[in-house]
Short mmCIF file of C-alpha atoms in Angstrom, two decimals:
data_model
loop_
_atom_site.label_atom_id
_atom_site.label_comp_id
_atom_site.label_asym_id
_atom_site.label_seq_id
_atom_site.Cartn_x
_atom_site.Cartn_y
_atom_site.Cartn_z
CA ASN S 1 82.98 86.63 184.66
CA ALA S 2 83.25 90.41 185.02
CA GLY S 3 84.96 91.11 181.67
CA VAL S 4 86.87 94.40 181.81
CA THR S 5 86.61 96.54 184.93
CA GLN S 6 88.00 100.01 185.59
CA THR S 7 88.57 101.87 188.83
CA PRO S 8 87.76 104.53 189.75
CA LYS S 9 84.61 105.49 187.82
CA PHE S 10 85.00 109.22 188.49
CA ARG S 11 87.85 111.39 189.67
CA VAL S 12 88.54 115.08 190.05
CA LEU S 13 92.16 116.21 190.21
CA LYS S 14 93.83 119.54 190.64
CA THR S 15 96.46 120.59 188.11
CA GLY S 16 99.78 119.01 188.99
CA GLN S 17 98.36 116.11 191.00
CA SER S 18 99.05 112.51 190.05
CA MET S 19 96.86 109.45 189.88
CA THR S 20 96.67 105.90 188.59
CA LEU S 21 93.78 104.31 186.76
CA LEU S 22 93.44 100.56 187.09
CA CYS S 23 92.12 98.23 184.43
CA ALA S 24 91.54 94.55 185.09
CA GLN S 25 90.34 91.80 182.75
CA ASP S 26 89.45 88.20 183.55
CA MET S 27 89.40 86.83 180.00
CA ASN S 28 93.09 85.90 179.84
CA HIS S 29 93.59 88.35 176.98
CA GLU S 30 97.08 89.14 175.77
CA TYR S 31 96.36 92.61 174.41
CA MET S 32 95.25 95.57 176.48
CA TYR S 33 94.66 99.21 175.55
CA TRP S 34 94.09 102.61 177.09
CA TYR S 35 92.06 105.15 175.13
CA ARG S 36 90.76 108.61 175.77
CA GLN S 37 87.51 109.92 174.36
CA ASP S 38 86.78 113.62 174.10
CA PRO S 39 83.36 115.10 173.26
CA GLY S 40 82.29 114.52 169.67
CA MET S 41 85.38 112.50 168.88
CA GLY S 42 86.27 108.90 168.47
CA LEU S 43 88.73 107.05 170.60
CA ARG S 44 92.39 107.94 170.61
CA LEU S 45 94.91 105.36 171.69
CA ILE S 46 97.22 106.39 174.52
CA HIS S 47 99.27 103.26 175.17
CA TYR S 48 98.83 99.57 174.61
CA SER S 49 100.35 96.26 175.61
CA VAL S 50 100.75 93.04 173.63
CA GLY S 51 101.56 90.92 176.65
CA GLU S 52 102.66 90.86 180.27
CA GLY S 53 105.68 93.08 180.82
CA THR S 54 105.33 94.92 177.48
CA THR S 55 104.00 98.38 176.68
CA ALA S 56 103.99 100.58 173.60
CA LYS S 57 103.00 104.13 172.70
CA GLY S 58 99.85 104.90 170.84
CA GLU S 59 98.68 108.06 169.14
CA VAL S 60 98.63 110.39 172.18
CA PRO S 61 101.09 109.07 174.81
CA ASP S 62 102.50 112.36 176.15
CA GLY S 63 101.77 112.97 179.83
CA TYR S 64 100.87 109.34 180.51
CA ASN S 65 102.73 106.24 181.62
CA VAL S 66 101.60 102.63 181.79
CA SER S 67 102.63 99.35 183.32
CA ARG S 68 101.60 95.74 182.71
CA LEU S 69 103.20 93.79 185.55
CA LYS S 70 100.47 91.15 185.54
CA LYS S 71 98.66 89.82 182.50
CA GLN S 72 95.25 90.72 183.87
CA ASN S 73 96.06 94.30 184.88
CA PHE S 74 96.99 97.40 182.91
CA LEU S 75 97.68 100.61 184.82
CA LEU S 76 97.56 104.13 183.41
CA GLY S 77 99.38 106.84 185.30
CA LEU S 78 99.22 110.60 185.11
CA GLU S 79 102.30 112.06 186.79
CA SER S 80 101.30 115.73 186.69
CA ALA S 81 97.71 116.23 185.60
CA ALA S 82 96.82 119.06 183.24
CA PRO S 83 93.39 120.44 182.28
CA SER S 84 93.95 119.08 178.75
CA GLN S 85 93.77 115.59 180.26
CA THR S 86 90.14 116.08 181.25
CA SER S 87 88.47 113.26 179.35
CA VAL S 88 86.78 109.89 179.60
CA TYR S 89 89.30 107.06 179.71
CA PHE S 90 88.48 103.61 178.44
CA CYS S 91 90.41 100.42 178.86
CA ALA S 92 89.96 97.53 176.43
CA SER S 93 91.34 94.06 175.98
CA ARG S 94 91.61 91.69 173.06
CA GLY S 95 92.20 88.00 172.68
CA ILE S 96 93.09 86.00 169.60
CA THR S 97 90.19 87.44 167.64
CA TYR S 98 90.21 91.05 166.52
CA GLU S 99 87.32 92.39 168.59
CA GLN S 100 88.06 94.55 171.59
CA TYR S 101 86.17 94.36 174.89
CA PHE S 102 85.74 97.61 176.75
CA GLY S 103 85.46 98.64 180.35
CA PRO S 104 82.80 101.12 181.53
CA GLY S 105 85.15 104.11 181.52
CA THR S 106 86.62 106.57 184.00
CA ARG S 107 85.50 110.18 183.85
CA LEU S 108 88.42 112.40 184.84
CA THR S 109 88.20 116.13 185.42
CA VAL S 110 91.35 118.20 185.98
CA THR S 111 90.75 121.67 187.40
CA SER X 1 94.93 110.73 162.90
CA GLN X 2 91.62 109.18 162.04
CA GLN X 3 91.45 106.36 159.56
CA GLY X 4 87.72 105.86 159.52
CA GLU X 5 85.23 108.65 159.15
CA GLU X 6 81.53 108.08 159.66
CA ASP X 7 78.76 109.78 157.80
CA PRO X 8 76.40 111.26 158.80
CA GLN X 9 77.59 112.69 162.10
CA ALA X 10 74.04 112.49 163.44
CA LEU X 11 70.88 110.74 162.33
CA SER X 12 67.38 110.97 163.76
CA ILE X 13 64.66 108.60 162.54
CA GLN X 14 61.31 107.23 163.63
CA GLU X 15 61.09 103.90 165.39
CA GLY X 16 60.56 101.14 162.88
CA GLU X 17 62.48 102.85 160.09
CA ASN X 18 65.83 101.66 158.79
CA ALA X 19 69.04 103.48 159.67
CA THR X 20 72.08 103.57 157.42
CA MET X 21 75.46 104.95 158.36
CA ASN X 22 78.64 104.96 156.36
CA CYS X 23 82.33 104.71 157.08
CA SER X 24 85.22 105.65 154.82
CA TYR X 25 88.84 104.74 155.42
CA LYS X 26 92.14 105.59 153.82
CA THR X 27 94.51 102.63 153.67
CA SER X 28 94.25 98.96 152.78
CA ILE X 29 92.71 96.85 155.51
CA ASN X 30 92.11 93.18 156.22
CA ASN X 31 89.02 93.77 158.32
CA LEU X 32 86.66 96.49 159.50
CA GLN X 33 84.68 96.51 162.72
CA TRP X 34 81.58 98.30 163.93
CA TYR X 35 80.94 99.15 167.58
CA ARG X 36 78.05 100.69 169.48
CA GLN X 37 78.32 103.05 172.44
CA ASN X 38 75.33 103.81 174.60
CA SER X 39 75.50 107.17 176.32
CA GLY X 40 78.18 107.26 178.99
CA ARG X 41 79.14 103.62 178.57
CA GLY X 42 81.93 101.56 177.07
CA LEU X 43 81.86 100.42 173.48
CA VAL X 44 80.37 97.10 172.48
CA HIS X 45 81.52 95.14 169.45
CA LEU X 46 78.77 94.58 166.88
CA ILE X 47 80.26 92.96 163.84
CA LEU X 48 83.52 92.38 161.97
CA ILE X 49 83.74 92.08 158.20
CA ARG X 50 86.87 90.80 156.51
CA SER X 51 88.34 92.28 153.37
CA ASN X 52 87.31 89.26 151.30
CA GLU X 53 83.67 89.61 152.36
CA ARG X 54 81.24 92.00 150.69
CA GLU X 55 78.30 91.65 153.04
CA LYS X 56 77.62 90.27 156.48
CA HIS X 57 74.48 89.95 158.58
CA SER X 58 73.89 89.71 162.30
CA GLY X 59 70.27 89.87 163.43
CA ARG X 60 68.92 93.26 162.32
CA LEU X 61 72.38 94.44 161.31
CA ARG X 62 73.71 94.34 157.79
CA VAL X 63 77.24 95.46 157.00
CA THR X 64 78.71 95.91 153.55
CA LEU X 65 82.30 96.51 152.56
CA ASP X 66 83.55 97.96 149.28
CA THR X 67 87.32 97.77 149.29
CA SER X 68 87.60 99.49 145.90
CA LYS X 69 85.90 102.58 147.35
CA LYS X 70 87.40 102.10 150.81
CA SER X 71 84.00 102.33 152.40
CA SER X 72 81.60 100.37 154.56
CA SER X 73 77.99 100.81 155.55
CA LEU X 74 76.00 99.65 158.56
CA LEU X 75 72.27 99.16 158.12
CA ILE X 76 70.01 98.68 161.12
CA THR X 77 66.59 97.46 160.06
CA ALA X 78 63.32 97.99 161.92
CA SER X 79 64.94 100.37 164.42
CA ARG X 80 63.98 100.35 168.09
CA ALA X 81 64.37 102.92 170.84
CA ALA X 82 67.13 100.76 172.31
CA ASP X 83 69.20 101.33 169.16
CA THR X 84 69.71 104.96 170.21
CA ALA X 85 73.48 105.15 170.57
CA SER X 86 76.65 106.25 168.82
CA TYR X 87 78.09 103.89 166.23
CA PHE X 88 81.79 103.74 165.39
CA CYS X 89 83.76 102.01 162.71
CA ALA X 90 87.31 100.90 163.39
CA THR X 91 90.05 99.64 161.13
CA PRO X 92 93.35 98.02 162.02
CA LEU X 93 96.62 99.87 161.83
CA ASP X 94 99.59 97.97 160.40
CA SER X 95 100.17 94.97 162.65
CA ASN X 96 96.53 94.63 163.72
CA TYR X 97 97.42 95.40 167.33
CA GLN X 98 95.89 98.84 167.07
CA LEU X 99 92.54 100.06 165.83
CA ILE X 100 91.94 103.48 164.33
CA TRP X 101 88.52 104.93 165.12
CA GLY X 102 86.16 107.28 163.36
CA ALA X 103 84.33 110.06 165.19
CA GLY X 104 81.07 108.11 165.12
CA THR X 105 77.47 108.55 164.03
CA LYS X 106 75.02 109.54 166.72
CA LEU X 107 71.73 107.75 166.07
CA ILE X 108 68.51 108.85 167.74
CA ILE X 109 65.39 106.74 167.40
CA LYS X 110 62.21 108.72 168.01
CA PRO X 111 59.22 106.83 169.44
#
């Protein structure tokens, strides 16, 4: 039982490049989330999903897209990376209780 | 926007002492959660307190909730070096799908 996993763990992009972050959970959770965390700040929600095939915008969705084609996976895409997207990205999932379970994070640097 | 705000931003105490951190929030809630984040890692859920509860315990953790003051406190008793981490409070936004996070309290336990 791996919980929530994220790939890759680290990535360096040049401005304008694209990439996809993968989040996978094996807890059969309905809800999944993508957050970003910047130094000295709490988490800010980018997008979330309340079930397979659904997505919704969070607090800071601009520049990101997501897809939830399978219940266990939630993908975060950056179409044209910008330096302002340098951050640590966390995926989380939630079942019928309120607590969220987090992945280990992806550290992204955009130069 | 941040719903919860932790206080203090940083706290440094000697091992064995108690650590108290506070969280204030702005709107009515039905629950409040506390999470811990060790350096460079994902967040881990510690405890959830519901709006009809005033106090809750879990091991060395004690959480209080004062809905009239819109505040909560987390007390860690008999601190250990392993408690060194950042602690975040989170409150639900409207439908409970989303959590709003504070900026966290960075706790350092000195040996």
